[in-house]
Short mmCIF file of C-alpha atoms in Angstrom, two decimals:
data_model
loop_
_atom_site.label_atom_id
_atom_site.label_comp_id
_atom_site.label_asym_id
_atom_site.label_seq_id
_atom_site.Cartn_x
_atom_site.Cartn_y
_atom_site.Cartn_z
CA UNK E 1 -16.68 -4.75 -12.93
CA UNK E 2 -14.37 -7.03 -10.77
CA UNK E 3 -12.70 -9.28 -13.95
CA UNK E 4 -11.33 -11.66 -10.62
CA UNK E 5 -13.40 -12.94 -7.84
CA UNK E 6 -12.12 -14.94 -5.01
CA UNK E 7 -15.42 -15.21 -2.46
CA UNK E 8 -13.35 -16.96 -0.06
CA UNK E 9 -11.22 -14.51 2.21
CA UNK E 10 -10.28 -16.62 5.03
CA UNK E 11 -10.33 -20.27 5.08
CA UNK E 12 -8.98 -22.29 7.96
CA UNK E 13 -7.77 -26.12 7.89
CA UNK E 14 -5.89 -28.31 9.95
CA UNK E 15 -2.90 -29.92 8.75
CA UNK E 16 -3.21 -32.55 6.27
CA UNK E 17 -6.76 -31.36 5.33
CA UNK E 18 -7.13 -30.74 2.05
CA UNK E 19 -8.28 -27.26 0.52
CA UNK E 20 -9.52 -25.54 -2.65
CA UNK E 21 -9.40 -22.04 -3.27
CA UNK E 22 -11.81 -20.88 -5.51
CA UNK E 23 -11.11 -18.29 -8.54
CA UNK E 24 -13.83 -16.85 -11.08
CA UNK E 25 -12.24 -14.78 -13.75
CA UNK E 26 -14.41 -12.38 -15.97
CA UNK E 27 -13.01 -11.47 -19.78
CA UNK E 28 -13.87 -10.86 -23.04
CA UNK E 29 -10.67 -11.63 -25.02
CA UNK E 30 -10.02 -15.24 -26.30
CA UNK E 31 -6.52 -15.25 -25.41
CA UNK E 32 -5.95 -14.93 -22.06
CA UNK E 33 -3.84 -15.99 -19.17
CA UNK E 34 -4.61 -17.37 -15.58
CA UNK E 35 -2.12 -17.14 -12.57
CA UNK E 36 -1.74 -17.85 -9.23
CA UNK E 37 0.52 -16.54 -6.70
CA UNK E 38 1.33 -17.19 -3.13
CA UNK E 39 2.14 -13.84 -0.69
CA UNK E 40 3.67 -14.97 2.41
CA UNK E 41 3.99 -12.66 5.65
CA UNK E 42 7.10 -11.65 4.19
CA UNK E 43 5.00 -9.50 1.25
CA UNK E 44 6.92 -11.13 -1.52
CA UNK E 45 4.56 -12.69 -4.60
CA UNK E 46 5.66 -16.13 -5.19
CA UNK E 47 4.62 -17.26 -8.86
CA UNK E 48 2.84 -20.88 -8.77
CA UNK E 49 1.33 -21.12 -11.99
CA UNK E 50 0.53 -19.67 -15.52
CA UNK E 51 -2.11 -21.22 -17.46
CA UNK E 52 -3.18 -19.92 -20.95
CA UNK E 53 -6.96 -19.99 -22.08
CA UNK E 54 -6.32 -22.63 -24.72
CA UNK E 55 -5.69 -25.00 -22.35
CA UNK E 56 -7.68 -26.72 -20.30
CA UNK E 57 -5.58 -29.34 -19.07
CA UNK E 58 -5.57 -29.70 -15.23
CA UNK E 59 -2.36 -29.66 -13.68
CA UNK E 60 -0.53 -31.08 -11.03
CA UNK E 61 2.45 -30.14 -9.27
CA UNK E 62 3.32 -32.17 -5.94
CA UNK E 63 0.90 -31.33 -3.28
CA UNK E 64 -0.74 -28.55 -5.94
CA UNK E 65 -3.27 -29.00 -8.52
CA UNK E 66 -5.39 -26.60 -10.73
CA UNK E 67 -8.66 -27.18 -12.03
CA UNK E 68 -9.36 -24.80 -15.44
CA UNK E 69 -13.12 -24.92 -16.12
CA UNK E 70 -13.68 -22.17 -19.24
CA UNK E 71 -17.43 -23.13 -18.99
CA UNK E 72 -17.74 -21.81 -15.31
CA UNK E 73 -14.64 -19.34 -15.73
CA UNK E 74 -13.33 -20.84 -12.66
CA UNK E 75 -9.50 -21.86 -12.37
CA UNK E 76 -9.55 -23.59 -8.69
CA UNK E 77 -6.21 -24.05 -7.05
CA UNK E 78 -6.25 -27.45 -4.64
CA UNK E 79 -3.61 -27.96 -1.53
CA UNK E 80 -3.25 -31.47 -0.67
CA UNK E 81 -2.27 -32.80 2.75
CA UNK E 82 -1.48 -29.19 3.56
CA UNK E 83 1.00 -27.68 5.98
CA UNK E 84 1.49 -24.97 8.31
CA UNK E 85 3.91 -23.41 5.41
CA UNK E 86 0.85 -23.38 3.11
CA UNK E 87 0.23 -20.44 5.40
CA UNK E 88 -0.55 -17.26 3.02
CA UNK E 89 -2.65 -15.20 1.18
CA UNK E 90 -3.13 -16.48 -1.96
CA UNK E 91 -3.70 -14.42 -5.04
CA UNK E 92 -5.98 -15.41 -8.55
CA UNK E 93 -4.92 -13.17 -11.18
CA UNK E 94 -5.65 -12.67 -14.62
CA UNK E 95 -4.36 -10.88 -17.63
CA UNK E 96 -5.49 -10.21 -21.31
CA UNK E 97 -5.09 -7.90 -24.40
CA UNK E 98 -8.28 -6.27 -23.81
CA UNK E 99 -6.49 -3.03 -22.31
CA UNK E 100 -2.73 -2.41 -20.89
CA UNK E 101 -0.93 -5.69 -22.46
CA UNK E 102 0.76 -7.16 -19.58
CA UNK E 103 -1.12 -5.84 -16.98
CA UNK E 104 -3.02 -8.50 -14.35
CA UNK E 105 -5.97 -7.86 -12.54
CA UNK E 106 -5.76 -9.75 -8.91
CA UNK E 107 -8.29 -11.41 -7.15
CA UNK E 108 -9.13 -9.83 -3.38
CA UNK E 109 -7.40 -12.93 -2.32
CA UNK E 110 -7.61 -15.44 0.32
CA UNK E 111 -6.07 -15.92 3.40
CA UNK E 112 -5.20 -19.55 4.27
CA UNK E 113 -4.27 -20.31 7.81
CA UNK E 114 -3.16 -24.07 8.11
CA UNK E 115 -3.14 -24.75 12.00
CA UNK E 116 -0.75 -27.85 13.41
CA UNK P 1 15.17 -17.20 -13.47
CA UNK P 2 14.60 -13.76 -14.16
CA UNK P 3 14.88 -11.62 -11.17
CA UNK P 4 14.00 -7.96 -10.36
CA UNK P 5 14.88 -6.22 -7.79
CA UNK P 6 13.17 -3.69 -5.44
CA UNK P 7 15.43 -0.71 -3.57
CA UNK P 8 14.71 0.10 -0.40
CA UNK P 9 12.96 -2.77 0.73
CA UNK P 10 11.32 -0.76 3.51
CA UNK P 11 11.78 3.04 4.32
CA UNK P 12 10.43 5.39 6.97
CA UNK P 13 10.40 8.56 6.45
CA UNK P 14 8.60 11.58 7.88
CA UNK P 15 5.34 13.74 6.48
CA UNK P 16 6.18 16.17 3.38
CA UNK P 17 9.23 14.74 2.15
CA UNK P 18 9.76 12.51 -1.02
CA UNK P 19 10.86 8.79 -1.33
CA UNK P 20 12.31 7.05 -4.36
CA UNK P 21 11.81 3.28 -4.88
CA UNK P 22 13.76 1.90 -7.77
CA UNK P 23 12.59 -1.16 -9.66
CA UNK P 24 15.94 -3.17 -11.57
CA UNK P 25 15.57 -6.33 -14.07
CA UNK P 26 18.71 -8.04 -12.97
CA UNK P 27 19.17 -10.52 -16.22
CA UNK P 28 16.76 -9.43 -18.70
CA UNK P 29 15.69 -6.28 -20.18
CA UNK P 30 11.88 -4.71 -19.51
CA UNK P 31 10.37 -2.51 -22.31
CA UNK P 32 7.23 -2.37 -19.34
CA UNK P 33 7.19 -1.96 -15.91
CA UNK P 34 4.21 -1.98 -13.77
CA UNK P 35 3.89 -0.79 -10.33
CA UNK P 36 1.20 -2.01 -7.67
CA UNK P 37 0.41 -0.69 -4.25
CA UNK P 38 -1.11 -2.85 -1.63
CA UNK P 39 -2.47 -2.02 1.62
CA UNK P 40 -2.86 -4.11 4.42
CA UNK P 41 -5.42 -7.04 3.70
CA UNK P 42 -6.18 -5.67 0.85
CA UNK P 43 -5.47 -6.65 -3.33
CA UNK P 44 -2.93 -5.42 -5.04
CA UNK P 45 -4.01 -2.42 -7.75
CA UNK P 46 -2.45 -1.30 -10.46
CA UNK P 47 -1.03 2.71 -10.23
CA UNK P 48 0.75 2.96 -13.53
CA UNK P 49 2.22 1.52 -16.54
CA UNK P 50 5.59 2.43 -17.19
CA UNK P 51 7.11 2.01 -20.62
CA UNK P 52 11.13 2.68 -21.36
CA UNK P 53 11.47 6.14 -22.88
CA UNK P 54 8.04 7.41 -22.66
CA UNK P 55 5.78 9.00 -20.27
CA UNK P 56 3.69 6.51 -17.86
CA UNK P 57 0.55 5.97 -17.96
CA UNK P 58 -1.74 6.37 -14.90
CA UNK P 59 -4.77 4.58 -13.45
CA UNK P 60 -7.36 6.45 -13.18
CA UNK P 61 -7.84 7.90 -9.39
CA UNK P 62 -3.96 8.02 -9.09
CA UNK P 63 -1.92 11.61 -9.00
CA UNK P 64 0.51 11.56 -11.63
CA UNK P 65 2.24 14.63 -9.87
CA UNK P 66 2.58 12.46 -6.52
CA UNK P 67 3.03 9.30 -7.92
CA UNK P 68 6.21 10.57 -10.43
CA UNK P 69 7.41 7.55 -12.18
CA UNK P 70 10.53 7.07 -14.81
CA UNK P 71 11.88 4.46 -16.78
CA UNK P 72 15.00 5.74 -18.03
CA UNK P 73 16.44 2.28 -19.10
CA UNK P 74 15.47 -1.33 -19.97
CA UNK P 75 16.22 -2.38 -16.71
CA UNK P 76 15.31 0.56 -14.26
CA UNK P 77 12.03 2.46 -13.37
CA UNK P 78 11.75 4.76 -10.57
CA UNK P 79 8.73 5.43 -8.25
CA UNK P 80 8.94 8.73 -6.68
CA UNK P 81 6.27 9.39 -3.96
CA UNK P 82 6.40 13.28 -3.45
CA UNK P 83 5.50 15.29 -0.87
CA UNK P 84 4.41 11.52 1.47
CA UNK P 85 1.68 11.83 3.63
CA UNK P 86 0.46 8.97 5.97
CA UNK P 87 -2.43 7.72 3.76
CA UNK P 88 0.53 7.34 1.41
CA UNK P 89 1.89 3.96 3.75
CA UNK P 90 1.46 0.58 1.68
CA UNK P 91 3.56 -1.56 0.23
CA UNK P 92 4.61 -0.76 -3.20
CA UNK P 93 5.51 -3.82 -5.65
CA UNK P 94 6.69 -3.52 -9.15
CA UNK P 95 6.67 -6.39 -11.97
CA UNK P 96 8.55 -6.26 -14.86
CA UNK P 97 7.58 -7.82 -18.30
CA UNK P 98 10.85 -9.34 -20.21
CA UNK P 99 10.86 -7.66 -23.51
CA UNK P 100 12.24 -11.29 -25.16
CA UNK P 101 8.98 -13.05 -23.41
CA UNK P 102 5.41 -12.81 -24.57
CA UNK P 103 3.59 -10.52 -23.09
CA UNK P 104 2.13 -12.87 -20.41
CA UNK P 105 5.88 -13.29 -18.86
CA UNK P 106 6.61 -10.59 -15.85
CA UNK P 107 8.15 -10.79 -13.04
CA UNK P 108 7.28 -9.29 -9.58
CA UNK P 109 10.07 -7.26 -7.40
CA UNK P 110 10.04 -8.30 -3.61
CA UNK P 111 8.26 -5.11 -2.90
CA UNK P 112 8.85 -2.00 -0.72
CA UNK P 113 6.97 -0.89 2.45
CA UNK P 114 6.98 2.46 3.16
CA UNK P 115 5.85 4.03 6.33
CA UNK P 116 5.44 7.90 6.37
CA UNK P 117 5.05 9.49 9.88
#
């Protein structure tokens, strides 16, 4: 069973739009962790965010925010006024105790394309 | 931050022969290291768990006798693809979980693309 789900695989905005990728996660521990990552054409993962499951708090950071619904299982990741270097694929990822400690299960991902 | 490192970044080589990637913590030490592959479009997956001074452990569907990895130190594991075919292309990434974090804390190499011919 996929334990991340991002439905979205391409998503398309202008500049300045804003844009919300969507993440369901699937687990059965009740300590678990929540990331997001950014892969630019260059391949490299670029970290964004870590977010444990005992808090809920949404968080902001600049043009980023991250909306952690335990309810839903959803941990959304919002782009504000976004720009042609929001460009990527972005990755949801999760990770638990349940089996290899350490290991994260990614999302398929989604390709953003921000066009001028 | 804590950085790891990925060696080569991206190799060519040609069908039948073998390619090491190494995987280096520069500032911290890694009791795990986990290697990914990721082909075009697609997620990354998880090949193997490798743990300092023991054998790896494999996902299931992957060839532990193709895929040879080793973790010889705290800061180095080695990916040896063996005998490279085509199908074997992707782009191989490795993370690397800080033995003085929690569990949660890794950190991803820049990856490695290999192309076989």
């Amino acid at each position: 069973a996929q334990k991340v789900t991002q439905a979205q695989t391409e998503i398309s905005v202008v500049e300045k739009e804003d844009v919300t990728l969507d993440c369901v996660y699937e687990t059965r521990d009740t300590t678990y962790y929540l990331f997001w990552y950014k892969q630019p054409p260059s391949g490299e993962l670029v970290f964004l965010i870590r977010r444990n499951s005992f808090d809920e708090q949404n968080e902001i950071s600049g043009r980023y925010s991250w909306n952690f619904q335990k309810s839903t299982s959803s941990f959304n990741f919002t782009i504000t006024a976004s720009q042609v270097v929001d460009s990527a694929v972005y990755f949801c990822a999760e990770g638990d105790r349940g089996s290899t400690l350490g290991r994260l299960y990614f999302g398929r991902g989604t390709q953003l394309t921000v066009w001028p | 931050g804590a950085v790891v490192s990925q060696h080569p970044s991206r190799v060519i080589c040609k069908s039948g022969t073998s390619v090491k990637i190494e995987c280096r913590s520069l500032d911290f030490q890694a009791t795990t290291m986990f290697w990914y592959r990721q082909f075009p479009k697609q997620s990354l997956m998880l090949m193997a768990t490798s743990n300092e001074g023991s054998k790896a452990t494999y996902e299931q569907g992957v060839e532990k006798d193709k895929f040879l990895i080793n973790h010889a130190s705290l800061t180095l594991s080695t990916l040896t693809v063996t005998s490279a075919h085509p199908e074997d292309s992707s782009f191989y990434i490795c993370s690397a979980r800080d033995r003085d974090g929690g569990w949660e804390t890794q950190y991803f190499g820049p990856g490695t693309r290999l192309l076989v011919l």
